Coordinates of C-alpha atoms in Angstrom, one line a residue:
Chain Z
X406 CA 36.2 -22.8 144.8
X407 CA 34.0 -19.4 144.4
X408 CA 34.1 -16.2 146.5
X409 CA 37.4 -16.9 148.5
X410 CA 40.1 -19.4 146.9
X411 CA 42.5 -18.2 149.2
X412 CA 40.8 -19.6 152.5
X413 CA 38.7 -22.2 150.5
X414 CA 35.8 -21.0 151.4
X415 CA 32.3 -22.0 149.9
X416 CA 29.6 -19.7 150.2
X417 CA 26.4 -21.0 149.6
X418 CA 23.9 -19.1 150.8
X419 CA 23.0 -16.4 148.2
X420 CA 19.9 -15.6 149.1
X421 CA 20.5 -14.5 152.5
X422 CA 23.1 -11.9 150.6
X423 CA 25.6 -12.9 147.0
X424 CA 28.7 -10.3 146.5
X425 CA 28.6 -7.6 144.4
X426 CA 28.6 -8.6 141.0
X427 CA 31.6 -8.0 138.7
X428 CA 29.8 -5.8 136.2
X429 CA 28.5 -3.2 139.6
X430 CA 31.9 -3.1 141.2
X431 CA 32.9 -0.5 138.4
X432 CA 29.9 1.4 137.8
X433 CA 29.8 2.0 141.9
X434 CA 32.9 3.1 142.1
X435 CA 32.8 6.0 139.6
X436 CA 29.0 6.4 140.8
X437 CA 30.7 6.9 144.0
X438 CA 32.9 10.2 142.8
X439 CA 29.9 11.5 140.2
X440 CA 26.9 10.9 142.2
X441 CA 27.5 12.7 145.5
X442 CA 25.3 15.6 145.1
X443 CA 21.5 16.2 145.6
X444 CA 19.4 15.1 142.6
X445 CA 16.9 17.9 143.6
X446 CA 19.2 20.8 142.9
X447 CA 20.2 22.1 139.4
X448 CA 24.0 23.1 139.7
X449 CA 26.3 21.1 137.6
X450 CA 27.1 18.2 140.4
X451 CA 23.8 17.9 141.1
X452 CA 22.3 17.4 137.5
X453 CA 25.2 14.5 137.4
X454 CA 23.6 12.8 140.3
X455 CA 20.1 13.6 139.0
X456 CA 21.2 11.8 135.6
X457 CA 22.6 9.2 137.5
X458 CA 19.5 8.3 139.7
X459 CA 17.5 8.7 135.9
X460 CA 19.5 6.4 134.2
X461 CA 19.4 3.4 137.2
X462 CA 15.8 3.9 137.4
X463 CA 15.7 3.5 133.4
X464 CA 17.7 0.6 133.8
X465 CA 16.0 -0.8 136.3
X466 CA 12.8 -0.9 134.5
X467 CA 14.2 -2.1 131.1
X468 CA 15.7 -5.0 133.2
X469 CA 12.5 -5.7 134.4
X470 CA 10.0 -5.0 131.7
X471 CA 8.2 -2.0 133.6
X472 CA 8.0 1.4 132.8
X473 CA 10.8 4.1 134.9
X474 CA 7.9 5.8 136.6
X475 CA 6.9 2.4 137.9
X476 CA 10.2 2.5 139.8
X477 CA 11.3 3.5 143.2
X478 CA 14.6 2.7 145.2
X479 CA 14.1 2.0 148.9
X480 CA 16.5 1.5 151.7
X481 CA 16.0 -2.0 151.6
X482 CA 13.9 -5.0 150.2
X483 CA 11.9 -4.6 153.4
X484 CA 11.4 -1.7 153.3
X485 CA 9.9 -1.7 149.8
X486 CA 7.8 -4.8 151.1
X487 CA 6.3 -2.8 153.7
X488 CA 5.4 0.6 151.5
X489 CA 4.3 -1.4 148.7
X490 CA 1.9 -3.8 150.7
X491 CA 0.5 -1.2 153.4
X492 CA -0.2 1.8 151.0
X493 CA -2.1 -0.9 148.5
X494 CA -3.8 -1.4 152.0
X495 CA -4.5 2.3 152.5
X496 CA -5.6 2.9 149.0
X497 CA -8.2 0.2 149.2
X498 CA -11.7 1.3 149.5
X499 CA -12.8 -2.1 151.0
X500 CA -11.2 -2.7 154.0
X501 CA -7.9 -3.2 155.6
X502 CA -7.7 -7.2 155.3
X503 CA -4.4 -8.9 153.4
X504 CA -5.2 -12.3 152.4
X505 CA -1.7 -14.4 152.3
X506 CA 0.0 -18.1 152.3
X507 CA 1.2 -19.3 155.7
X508 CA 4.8 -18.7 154.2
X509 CA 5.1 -15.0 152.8
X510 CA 8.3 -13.7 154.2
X511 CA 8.5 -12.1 157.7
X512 CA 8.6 -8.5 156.3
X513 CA 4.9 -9.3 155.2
X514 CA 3.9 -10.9 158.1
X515 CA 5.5 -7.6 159.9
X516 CA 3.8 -5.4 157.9
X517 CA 0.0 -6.8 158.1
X518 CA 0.9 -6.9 162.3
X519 CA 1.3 -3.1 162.4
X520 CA -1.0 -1.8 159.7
X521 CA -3.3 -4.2 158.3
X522 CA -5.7 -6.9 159.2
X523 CA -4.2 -10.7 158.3
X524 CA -6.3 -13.8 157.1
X525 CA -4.0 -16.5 156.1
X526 CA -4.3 -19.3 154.0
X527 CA -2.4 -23.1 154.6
X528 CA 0.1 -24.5 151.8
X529 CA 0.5 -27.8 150.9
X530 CA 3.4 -29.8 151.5
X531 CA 5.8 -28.4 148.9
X532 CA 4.8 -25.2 150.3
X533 CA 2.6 -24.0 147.5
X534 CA -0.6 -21.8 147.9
X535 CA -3.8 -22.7 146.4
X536 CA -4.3 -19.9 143.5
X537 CA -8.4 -21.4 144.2
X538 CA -8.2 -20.5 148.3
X539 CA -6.6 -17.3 147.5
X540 CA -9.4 -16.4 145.2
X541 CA -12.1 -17.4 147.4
X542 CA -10.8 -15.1 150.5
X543 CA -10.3 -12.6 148.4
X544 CA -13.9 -12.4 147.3
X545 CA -14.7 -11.3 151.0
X546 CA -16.1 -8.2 152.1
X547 CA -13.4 -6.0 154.0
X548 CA -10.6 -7.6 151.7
X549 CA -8.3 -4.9 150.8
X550 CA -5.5 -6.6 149.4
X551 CA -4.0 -10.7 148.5
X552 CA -0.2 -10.8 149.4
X553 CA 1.4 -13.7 147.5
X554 CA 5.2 -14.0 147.2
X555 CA 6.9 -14.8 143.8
X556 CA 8.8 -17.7 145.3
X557 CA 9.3 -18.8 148.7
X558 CA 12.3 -17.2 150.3
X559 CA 13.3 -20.8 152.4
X560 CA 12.3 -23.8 150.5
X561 CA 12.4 -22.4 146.2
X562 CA 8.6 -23.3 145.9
X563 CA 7.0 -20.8 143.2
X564 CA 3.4 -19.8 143.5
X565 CA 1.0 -19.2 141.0
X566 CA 1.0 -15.5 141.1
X567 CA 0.3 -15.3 137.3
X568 CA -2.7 -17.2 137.8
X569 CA -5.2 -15.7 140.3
X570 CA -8.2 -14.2 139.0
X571 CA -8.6 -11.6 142.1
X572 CA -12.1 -9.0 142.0
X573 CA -11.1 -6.1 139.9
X574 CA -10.8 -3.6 143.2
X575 CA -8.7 -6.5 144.9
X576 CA -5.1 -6.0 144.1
X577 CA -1.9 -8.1 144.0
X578 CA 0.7 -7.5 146.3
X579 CA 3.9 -9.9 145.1
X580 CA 7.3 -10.3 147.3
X581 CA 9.6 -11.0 144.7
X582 CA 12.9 -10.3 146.8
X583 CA 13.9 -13.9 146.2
X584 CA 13.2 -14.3 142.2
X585 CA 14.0 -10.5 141.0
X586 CA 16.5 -10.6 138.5
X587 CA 16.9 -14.5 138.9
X588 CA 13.6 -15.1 136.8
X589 CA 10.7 -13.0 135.0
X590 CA 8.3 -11.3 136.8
X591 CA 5.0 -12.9 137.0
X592 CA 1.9 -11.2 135.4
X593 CA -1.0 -10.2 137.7
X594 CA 0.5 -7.8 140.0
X595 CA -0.2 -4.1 141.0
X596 CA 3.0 -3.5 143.3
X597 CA 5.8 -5.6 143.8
X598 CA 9.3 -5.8 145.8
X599 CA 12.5 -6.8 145.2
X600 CA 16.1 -6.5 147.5
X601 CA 19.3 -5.6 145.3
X602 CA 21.9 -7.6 147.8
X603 CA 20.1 -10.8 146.8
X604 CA 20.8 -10.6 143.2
X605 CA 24.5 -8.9 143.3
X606 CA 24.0 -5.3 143.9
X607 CA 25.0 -3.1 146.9
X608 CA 23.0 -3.5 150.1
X609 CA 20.8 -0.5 151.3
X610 CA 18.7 -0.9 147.9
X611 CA 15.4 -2.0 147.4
X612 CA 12.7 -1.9 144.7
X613 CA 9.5 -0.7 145.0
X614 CA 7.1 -1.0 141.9
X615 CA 3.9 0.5 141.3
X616 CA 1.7 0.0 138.4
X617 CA 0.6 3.0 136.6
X618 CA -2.6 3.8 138.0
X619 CA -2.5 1.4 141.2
X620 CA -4.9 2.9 143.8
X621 CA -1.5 3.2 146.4
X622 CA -1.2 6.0 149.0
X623 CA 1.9 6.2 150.9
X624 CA 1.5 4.5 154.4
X625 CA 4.1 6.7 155.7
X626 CA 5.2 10.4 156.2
X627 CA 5.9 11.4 153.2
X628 CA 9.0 13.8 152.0
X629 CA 9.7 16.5 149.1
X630 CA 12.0 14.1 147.3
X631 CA 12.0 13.0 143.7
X632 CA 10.0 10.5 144.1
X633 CA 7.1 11.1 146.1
X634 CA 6.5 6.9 147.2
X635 CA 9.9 7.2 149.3
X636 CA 11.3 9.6 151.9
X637 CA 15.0 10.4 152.3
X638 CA 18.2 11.2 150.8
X639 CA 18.5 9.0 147.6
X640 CA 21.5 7.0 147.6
X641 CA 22.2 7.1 143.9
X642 CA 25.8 5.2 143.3
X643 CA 24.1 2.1 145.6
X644 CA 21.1 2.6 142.6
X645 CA 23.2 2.4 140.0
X646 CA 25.1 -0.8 140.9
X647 CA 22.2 -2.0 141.8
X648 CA 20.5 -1.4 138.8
X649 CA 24.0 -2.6 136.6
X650 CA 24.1 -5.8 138.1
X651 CA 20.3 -6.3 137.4
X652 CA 21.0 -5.8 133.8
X653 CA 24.1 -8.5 133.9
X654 CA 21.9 -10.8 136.4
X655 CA 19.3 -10.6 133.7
X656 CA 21.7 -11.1 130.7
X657 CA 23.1 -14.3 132.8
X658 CA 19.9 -15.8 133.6
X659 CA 19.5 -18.1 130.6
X660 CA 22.8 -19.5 130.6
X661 CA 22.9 -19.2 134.8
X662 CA 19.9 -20.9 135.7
X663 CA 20.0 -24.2 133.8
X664 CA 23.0 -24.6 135.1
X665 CA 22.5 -24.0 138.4
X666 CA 18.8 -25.9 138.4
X667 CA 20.8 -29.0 137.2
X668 CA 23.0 -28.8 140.3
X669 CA 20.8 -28.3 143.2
X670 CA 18.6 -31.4 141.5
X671 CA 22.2 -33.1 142.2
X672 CA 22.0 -31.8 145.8
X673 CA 18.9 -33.0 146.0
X674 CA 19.6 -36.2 144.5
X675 CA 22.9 -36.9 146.7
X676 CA 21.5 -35.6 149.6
X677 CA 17.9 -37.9 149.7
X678 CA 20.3 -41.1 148.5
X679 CA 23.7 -40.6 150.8
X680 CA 22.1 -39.0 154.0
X681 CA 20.0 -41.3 155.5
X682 CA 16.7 -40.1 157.4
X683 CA 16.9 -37.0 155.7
X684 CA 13.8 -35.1 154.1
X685 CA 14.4 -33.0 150.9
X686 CA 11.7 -30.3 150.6
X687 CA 9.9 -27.7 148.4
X688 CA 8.7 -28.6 144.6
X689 CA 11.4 -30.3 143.2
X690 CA 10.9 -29.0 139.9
X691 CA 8.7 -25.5 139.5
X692 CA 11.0 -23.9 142.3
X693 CA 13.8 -21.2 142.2
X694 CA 16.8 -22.2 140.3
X695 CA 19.6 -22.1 142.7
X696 CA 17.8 -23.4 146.1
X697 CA 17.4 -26.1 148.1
X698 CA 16.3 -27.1 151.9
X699 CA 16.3 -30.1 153.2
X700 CA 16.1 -31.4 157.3
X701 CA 18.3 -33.7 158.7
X702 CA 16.5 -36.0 161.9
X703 CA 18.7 -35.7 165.3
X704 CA 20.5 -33.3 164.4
X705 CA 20.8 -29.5 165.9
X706 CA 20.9 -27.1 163.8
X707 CA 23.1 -24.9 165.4
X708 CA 26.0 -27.3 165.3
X709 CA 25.6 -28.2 161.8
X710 CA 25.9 -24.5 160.5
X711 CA 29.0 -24.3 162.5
X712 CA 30.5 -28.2 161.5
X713 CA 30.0 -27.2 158.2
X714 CA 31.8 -23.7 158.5
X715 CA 34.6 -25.3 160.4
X716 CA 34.7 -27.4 156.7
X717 CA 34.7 -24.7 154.5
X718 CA 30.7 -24.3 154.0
X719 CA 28.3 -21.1 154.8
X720 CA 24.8 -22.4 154.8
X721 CA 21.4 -21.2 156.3
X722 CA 19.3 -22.5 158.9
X723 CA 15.7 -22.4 159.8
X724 CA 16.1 -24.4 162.7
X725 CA 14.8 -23.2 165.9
X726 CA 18.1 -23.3 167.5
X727 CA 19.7 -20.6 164.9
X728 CA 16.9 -18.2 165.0
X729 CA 16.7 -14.6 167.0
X730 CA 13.3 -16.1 168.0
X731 CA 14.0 -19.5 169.1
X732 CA 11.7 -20.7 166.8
X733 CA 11.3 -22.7 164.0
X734 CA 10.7 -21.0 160.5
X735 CA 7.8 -20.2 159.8
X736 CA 8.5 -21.6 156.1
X737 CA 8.9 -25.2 157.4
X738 CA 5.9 -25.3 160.1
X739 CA 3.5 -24.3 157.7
X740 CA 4.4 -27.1 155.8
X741 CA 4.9 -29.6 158.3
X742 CA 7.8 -30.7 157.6
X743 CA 11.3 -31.8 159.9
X744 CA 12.3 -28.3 161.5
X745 CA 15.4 -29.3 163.3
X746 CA 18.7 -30.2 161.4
X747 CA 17.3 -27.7 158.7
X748 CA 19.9 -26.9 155.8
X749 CA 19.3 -24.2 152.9
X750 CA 21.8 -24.2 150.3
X751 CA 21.6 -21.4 147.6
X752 CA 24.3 -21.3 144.8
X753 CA 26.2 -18.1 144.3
X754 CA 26.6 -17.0 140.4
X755 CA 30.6 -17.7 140.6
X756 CA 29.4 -21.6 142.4
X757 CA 31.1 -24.5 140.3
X758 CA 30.3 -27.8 140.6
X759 CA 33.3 -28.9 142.2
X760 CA 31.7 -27.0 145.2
X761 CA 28.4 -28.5 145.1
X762 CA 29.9 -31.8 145.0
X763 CA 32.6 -30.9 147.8
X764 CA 29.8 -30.3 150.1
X765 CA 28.2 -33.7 149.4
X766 CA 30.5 -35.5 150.0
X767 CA 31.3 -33.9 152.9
X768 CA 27.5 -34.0 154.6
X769 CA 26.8 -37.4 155.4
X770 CA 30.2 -37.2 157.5
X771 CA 29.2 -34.5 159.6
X772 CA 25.9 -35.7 159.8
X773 CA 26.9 -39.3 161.1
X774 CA 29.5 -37.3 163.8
X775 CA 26.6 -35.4 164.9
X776 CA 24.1 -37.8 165.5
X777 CA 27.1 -39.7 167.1
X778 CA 27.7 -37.2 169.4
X779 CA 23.7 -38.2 171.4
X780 CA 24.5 -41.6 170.7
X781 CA 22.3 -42.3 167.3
Chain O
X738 CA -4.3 -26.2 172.2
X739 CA -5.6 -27.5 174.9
X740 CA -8.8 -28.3 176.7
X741 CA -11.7 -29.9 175.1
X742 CA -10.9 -29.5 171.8
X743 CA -6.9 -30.9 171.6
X744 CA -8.4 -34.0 173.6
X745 CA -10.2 -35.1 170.5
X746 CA -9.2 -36.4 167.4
X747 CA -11.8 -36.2 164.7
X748 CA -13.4 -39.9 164.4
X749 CA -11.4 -41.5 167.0
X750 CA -13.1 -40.2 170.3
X751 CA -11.1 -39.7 173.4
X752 CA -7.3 -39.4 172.9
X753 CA -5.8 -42.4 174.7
X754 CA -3.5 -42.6 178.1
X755 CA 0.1 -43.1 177.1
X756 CA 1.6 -46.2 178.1
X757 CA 4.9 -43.8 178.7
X758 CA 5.4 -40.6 179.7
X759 CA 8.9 -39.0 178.1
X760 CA 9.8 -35.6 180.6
X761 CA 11.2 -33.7 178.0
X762 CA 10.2 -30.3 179.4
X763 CA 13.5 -28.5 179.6
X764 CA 14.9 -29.8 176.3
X765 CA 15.3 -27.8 173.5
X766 CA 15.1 -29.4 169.7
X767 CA 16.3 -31.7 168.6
X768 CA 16.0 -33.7 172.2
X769 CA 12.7 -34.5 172.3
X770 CA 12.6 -36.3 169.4
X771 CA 15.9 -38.1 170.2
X772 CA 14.2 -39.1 173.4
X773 CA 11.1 -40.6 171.6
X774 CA 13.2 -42.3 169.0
X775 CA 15.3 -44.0 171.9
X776 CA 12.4 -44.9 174.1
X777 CA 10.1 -46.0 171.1
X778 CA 11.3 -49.8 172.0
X779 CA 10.6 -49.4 175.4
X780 CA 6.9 -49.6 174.8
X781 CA 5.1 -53.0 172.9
X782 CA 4.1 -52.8 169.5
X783 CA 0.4 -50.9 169.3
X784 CA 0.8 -49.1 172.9
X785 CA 1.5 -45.0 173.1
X786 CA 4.6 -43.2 174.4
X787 CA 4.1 -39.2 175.2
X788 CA 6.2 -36.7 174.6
X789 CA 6.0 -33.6 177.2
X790 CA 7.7 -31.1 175.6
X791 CA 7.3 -26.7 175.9
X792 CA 9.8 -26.5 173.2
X793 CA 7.6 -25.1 170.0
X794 CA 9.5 -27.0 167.4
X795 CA 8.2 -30.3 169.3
X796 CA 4.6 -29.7 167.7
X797 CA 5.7 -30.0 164.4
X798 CA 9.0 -32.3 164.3
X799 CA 7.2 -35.1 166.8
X800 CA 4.5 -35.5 163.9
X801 CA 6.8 -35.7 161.5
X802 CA 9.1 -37.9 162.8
X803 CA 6.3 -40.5 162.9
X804 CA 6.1 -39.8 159.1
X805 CA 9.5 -40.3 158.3
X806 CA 9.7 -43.3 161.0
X807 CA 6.6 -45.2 159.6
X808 CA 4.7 -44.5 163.3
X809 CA 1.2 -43.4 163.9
X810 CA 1.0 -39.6 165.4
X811 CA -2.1 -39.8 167.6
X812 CA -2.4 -36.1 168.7
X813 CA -1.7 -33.5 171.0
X814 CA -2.9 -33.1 174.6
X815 CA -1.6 -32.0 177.7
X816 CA -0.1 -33.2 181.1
X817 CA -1.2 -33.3 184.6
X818 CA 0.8 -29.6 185.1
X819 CA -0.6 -28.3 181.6
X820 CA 2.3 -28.9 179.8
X821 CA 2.0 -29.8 175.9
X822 CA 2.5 -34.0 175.5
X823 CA 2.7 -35.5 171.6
X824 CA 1.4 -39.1 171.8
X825 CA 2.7 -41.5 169.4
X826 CA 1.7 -44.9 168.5
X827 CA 4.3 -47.9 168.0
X828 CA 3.8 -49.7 164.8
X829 CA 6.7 -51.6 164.3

């Protein structure tokens, strides 16, 4: 069983967090002892750390098919979310409007709240925007900017980033924390995010990226760093794992994801036949690799996260009942579908199929104690 | 929603009186829509049972539920103290 044979323990919910990849583990560590200093200065220690933060941002952009001046390393995934949307926003000469799906991830809908002006557009049922709707608001006067995810964070859904045909001074803000590293970027964008602790690099790291020439003003106060799009003390060991376990992640990825698309369609499969009034959702087919949600009726969503701990299984919830908020996700609303007894499963890179199958069998079990429990 | 505009369904007119009333005001998901599925069969075929719920996730799960369950979601209006009520039709 992956991550923790010693307490059989299965961890399936990658893309709330995976470990630290193999291939980082090394590179952070001597990081760690050669990449104390400050990259501004220009004593010996400090030109190591300097050459350090170079070669991850180098890295970085080979992995992802940028250019290294397209690159910056935030504190977080959110963070880079919220620079990269609201200074698109503050470079716009049109207006302060950001035109996004009813699902974009909460650090979007965050973001627009404090510094931008939201008009949303409705999914369908798999939880895919209309490239055509998106197009249409964005023709508006006052539009500054469309906000449209890679893929979505809770269901796997992928959206047509690739194929909006936006106004030329209308630019594309993506949220690719949940695909970066996974999959390709799309074409089409102008800045995009991405979080390193969801593709097996050190927490504390996100990407920012900014196309060369992208009308984008920092939102914030800004600092007399190396890079003027981020403010603070670069953490340059967490870079460079991050940016080391990109390149594996990437080197993985066509070997990684056929396999792990072929067992979430048997979690989806087993699930929908051996569970009964349960409903599978997102695109069963164009969606993230290693994903899958799927509500269970009469069931609280609380006690299933912690039946299936008790068994061995660390899932995700976007029930009501196991959110800060008390309320349903978002995600799941928007598309109308069964809140309560809400499951997501995401596959860790080390997840066999022995584990996938080991939670299957043990789910309709669980399930039938729970519903037991209020007497259906 | 609430007032005029929750009160009408488009093309059907007035939303109709339920033939049951389900106090599920202090319940928190998944209750109300345990309560509806075991009261369902206390109401004949074609007459309406509603829901009184405050909890938010009542909105979207009593809806669908009737999907999965094969019963007709009428709407969404409110009770004699304000309170959000779901009103579903028995088919079967």
């Amino acid at each position: 069983m992956s991550n923790d044979p010693a307490r059989g323990r299965v961890d399936l919910d990658a893309a709330s967090s995976a470990p630290l990849h193999p291939a980082a583990r090394e590179v952070l560590q001597a990081a760690l002892e050669r990449g104390y200093a400050d990259p501004r200065r220009l004593h010996g220690s400090a030109r190591d750390a300097r050459l350090l933060l170079d070669n991850a941002r180098e890295a970085t952009a080979d992995a992802l098919g940028v250019r290294p001046d397209e690159v910056t390393f935030t504190s977080s995934g959110t963070d880079a979310v919220h620079r990269g949307l609201l200074g698109l926003v503050r470079g716009s000469r049109r207006g302060d409007i950001v035109v996004h799906p009813s699902v974009e991830h909460s650090s979007v809908l965050h973001a627009v709240a404090w510094g931008a002006t939201g008009r949303q557009v409705s999914v369908d049922s798999h939880g895919r925007a209309h490239d055509g709707d998106l197009v249409q608001e964005a023709a508006a006067p006052g539009v500054a900017v469309v906000a449209l995810q890679t893929a979505n964070h809770e269901v796997g859904t992928l959206q047509p980033v690739g194929e909006l045909e936006l106004p030329s001074d209308v630019p594309l803000f993506t949220d690719a924390c949940a695909s970066m590293g996974r999959l390709p970027l799309p074409d089409g964008w102008t800045v995009a995010a991405g979080s390193a602790h969801k593709w097996g690099g050190p927490a504390g790291v996100g990407v920012l990226l900014v196309r060369k020439g992208a009308r984008w003003r920092n939102p914030f106060p800004g600092d007399d760093r190396i890079d003027e799009r981020i403010t603070g003390f670069e953490n340059v060991p967490a870079a460079l794992a991050a940016a080391a376990s990109l390149q594996a992640v990437v080197a993985e990825r066509d070997r990684v994801n056929p396999e792990q698309h072929a067992l979430i369609d048997l979690v989806r499969d087993r699930v929908a036949r051996e569970v009964p009034d349960v409903e599978v959702v997102g695109d069963p087919v164009d969606r993230l690799p290693h994903l899958v949600t799927f509500s269970c009726l009469y069931v609280d969503g609380e006690a299933l996260v912690h039946e299936l701990d008790r068994r061995g299984f660390g899932i995700a919830s976007g029930s009501a009942c196991t959110a800060s908020t008390l309320a349903p996700s978002h995600v799941l609303e928007a598309m109308g579908v069964l809140t309560h007894g809400n499951v997501r499963l995401s596959l860790q890179r080390d997840t066999t199929r022995a584990d996938v199958e080991a939670f299957c069998d043990v789910l309709p079990e669980v399930v039938r104690e729970l519903r037991g429990r209020v007497g259906l | 929603m609430n007032g005029y505009k929750s009160r009408l369904e488009p093309g059907s007119g007035e939303l109709p009186e339920p033939d049951l009333e389900l106090d599920c005001r202090d319940m928190r998901c998944p209750m109300p829509v345990i309560e509806l599925a075991r009261h369902l069969g206390d109401v004949e075929v074609g007459q309406v049972v509603g829901v009184v719920a405050h909890d938010v996730a009542a909105r979207v799960d009593v809806p669908a539920w009737c999907r999965m369950r094969d019963q007709e979601y009428v709407g969404e209006d409110t009770a004699d103290d304000g309170a959000p009520r779901y009103l579903v039709r028995r088919l079967s």
